[in-house]
Short mmCIF file of C-alpha atoms in Angstrom, two decimals:
data_model
loop_
_atom_site.label_atom_id
_atom_site.label_comp_id
_atom_site.label_asym_id
_atom_site.label_seq_id
_atom_site.Cartn_x
_atom_site.Cartn_y
_atom_site.Cartn_z
CA MET A 1 -10.18 11.86 -8.82
CA THR A 2 -12.92 10.55 -6.48
CA PRO A 3 -13.65 6.79 -6.64
CA ARG A 4 -16.50 6.30 -9.11
CA PRO A 5 -19.39 3.72 -8.33
CA TRP A 6 -17.71 1.34 -10.48
CA LEU A 7 -14.23 1.22 -8.78
CA HIS A 8 -15.11 -1.80 -6.21
CA GLY A 9 -15.62 -3.81 -9.54
CA PHE A 10 -12.69 -3.64 -10.75
CA LEU A 11 -10.55 -2.72 -8.12
CA ASP A 12 -9.19 -6.34 -7.30
CA LEU A 13 -7.97 -6.88 -10.60
CA CYS A 14 -6.49 -3.34 -10.69
CA LEU A 15 -4.99 -4.05 -7.87
CA LEU A 16 -3.22 -7.96 -8.44
CA ALA A 17 -2.10 -6.24 -11.54
CA MET A 18 0.13 -3.96 -9.81
CA LEU A 19 1.41 -6.76 -7.82
CA ARG A 20 2.39 -8.38 -11.04
CA GLU A 21 4.90 -5.77 -11.44
CA ARG A 22 6.50 -5.33 -8.06
CA ALA A 23 5.30 -5.87 -4.05
CA ASP A 24 3.98 -2.77 -2.72
CA TYR A 25 2.47 -1.57 0.24
CA GLY A 26 -1.21 0.25 1.07
CA TYR A 27 -0.26 3.76 0.39
CA GLY A 28 1.94 3.31 -2.51
CA LEU A 29 -0.80 1.30 -4.33
CA SER A 30 -3.02 4.29 -3.65
CA GLN A 31 -0.31 6.70 -5.76
CA ARG A 32 0.03 4.15 -8.28
CA LEU A 33 -4.07 4.02 -8.96
CA ALA A 34 -4.26 7.71 -8.81
CA ALA A 35 -0.86 7.99 -11.00
CA ALA A 36 -2.45 5.66 -13.70
CA GLY A 37 -5.94 7.69 -13.43
CA VAL A 38 -8.05 5.72 -12.06
CA ALA A 39 -9.03 6.64 -9.25
CA ASP A 40 -8.17 7.85 -5.47
CA VAL A 41 -8.99 5.27 -3.56
CA PRO A 42 -9.59 6.13 -0.19
CA GLY A 43 -8.21 3.98 2.75
CA GLY A 44 -11.76 2.75 3.95
CA THR A 45 -11.45 1.16 0.18
CA LEU A 46 -7.87 0.10 -0.49
CA TYR A 47 -7.11 -1.98 2.69
CA PRO A 48 -10.22 -4.34 2.36
CA ALA A 49 -9.97 -5.22 -0.61
CA LEU A 50 -6.10 -5.26 -0.06
CA LEU A 51 -7.06 -7.87 3.04
CA ARG A 52 -9.52 -9.81 0.93
CA LEU A 53 -6.54 -10.87 -1.47
CA GLU A 54 -4.98 -11.95 1.66
CA GLU A 55 -8.03 -14.18 3.09
CA GLN A 56 -8.35 -15.60 -0.92
CA SER A 57 -4.11 -16.75 -1.03
CA LEU A 58 -3.94 -14.18 -4.35
CA ALA A 59 -1.43 -11.81 -2.23
CA THR A 60 1.18 -12.44 0.34
CA PRO A 61 2.04 -9.92 3.24
CA SER A 62 4.95 -9.47 4.71
CA TRP A 63 6.21 -6.74 6.90
CA ALA A 64 9.38 -4.23 6.05
CA PRO A 65 11.14 -1.44 7.48
CA SER A 66 10.53 2.21 6.61
CA GLU A 67 12.75 4.72 6.00
CA ALA A 68 9.30 6.90 7.38
CA GLY A 69 8.08 6.15 10.26
CA PRO A 70 6.98 2.28 11.06
CA ARG A 71 7.94 -0.37 9.65
CA ARG A 72 4.90 -1.14 6.50
CA LYS A 73 2.92 -4.69 5.45
CA TYR A 74 4.09 -5.24 1.79
CA TYR A 75 1.53 -7.71 -0.30
CA ALA A 76 2.97 -9.73 -3.05
CA ILE A 77 0.70 -11.48 -5.37
CA THR A 78 1.03 -15.06 -5.56
CA GLY A 79 0.77 -17.76 -7.63
CA ALA A 80 -3.24 -18.32 -7.02
CA GLY A 81 -3.05 -14.25 -8.32
CA LEU A 82 -1.85 -14.68 -11.28
CA ASP A 83 -3.87 -17.21 -12.39
CA VAL A 84 -7.30 -15.45 -11.23
CA LEU A 85 -5.47 -12.50 -12.73
CA GLY A 86 -4.97 -13.43 -16.57
CA GLY A 87 -8.56 -14.86 -15.97
CA GLN A 88 -9.40 -12.04 -14.29
CA ALA A 89 -7.95 -9.85 -17.40
CA ASP A 90 -9.16 -12.01 -20.19
CA ASP A 91 -13.15 -11.21 -19.00
CA TRP A 92 -11.89 -7.50 -18.32
CA ARG A 93 -11.18 -6.78 -21.79
CA ARG A 94 -13.85 -8.59 -23.12
CA PHE A 95 -15.84 -6.16 -20.86
CA ARG A 96 -14.09 -3.00 -21.93
CA ASP A 97 -14.40 -3.83 -25.98
CA GLY A 98 -18.31 -4.77 -25.18
CA VAL A 99 -18.62 -1.28 -23.75
CA ASP A 100 -16.24 0.82 -26.24
CA SER A 101 -18.37 -0.74 -28.89
CA LEU A 102 -21.51 1.05 -26.95
CA LEU A 103 -19.93 4.07 -26.62
CA SER A 104 -18.45 4.64 -30.09
CA PRO A 105 -19.75 6.78 -32.46
CA SER A 106 -21.63 4.33 -35.01
CA ALA A 107 -23.29 2.69 -31.72
CA VAL A 108 -24.83 5.83 -30.94
CA ARG A 109 -28.59 6.62 -32.43
CA HIS A 110 -30.03 9.35 -32.12
CA ASP A 111 -33.63 8.92 -33.32
#
């Protein structure tokens, strides 16, 4: 699956939601996004988003050894990240419901 143009608009929300479940590193997050059917997110999109979350104090990094090579930079959600996630999740649900109502068969008109 390729990234969609709208992915940038909700990538931070998806990352925060996954970090709420558990701390993870970039490639692990990328695999989880793909497994969820969101998108195959290239590193050039993913890592700047993780850096942005770090700079905004929404996620905090830590380094951990890896069994398969060099140590990995893991990200964990912060209290501020949980607060932002809560607000953005509410906004997302309203947006999703609005789009769903527009896409429903009853909303489609064939004039």
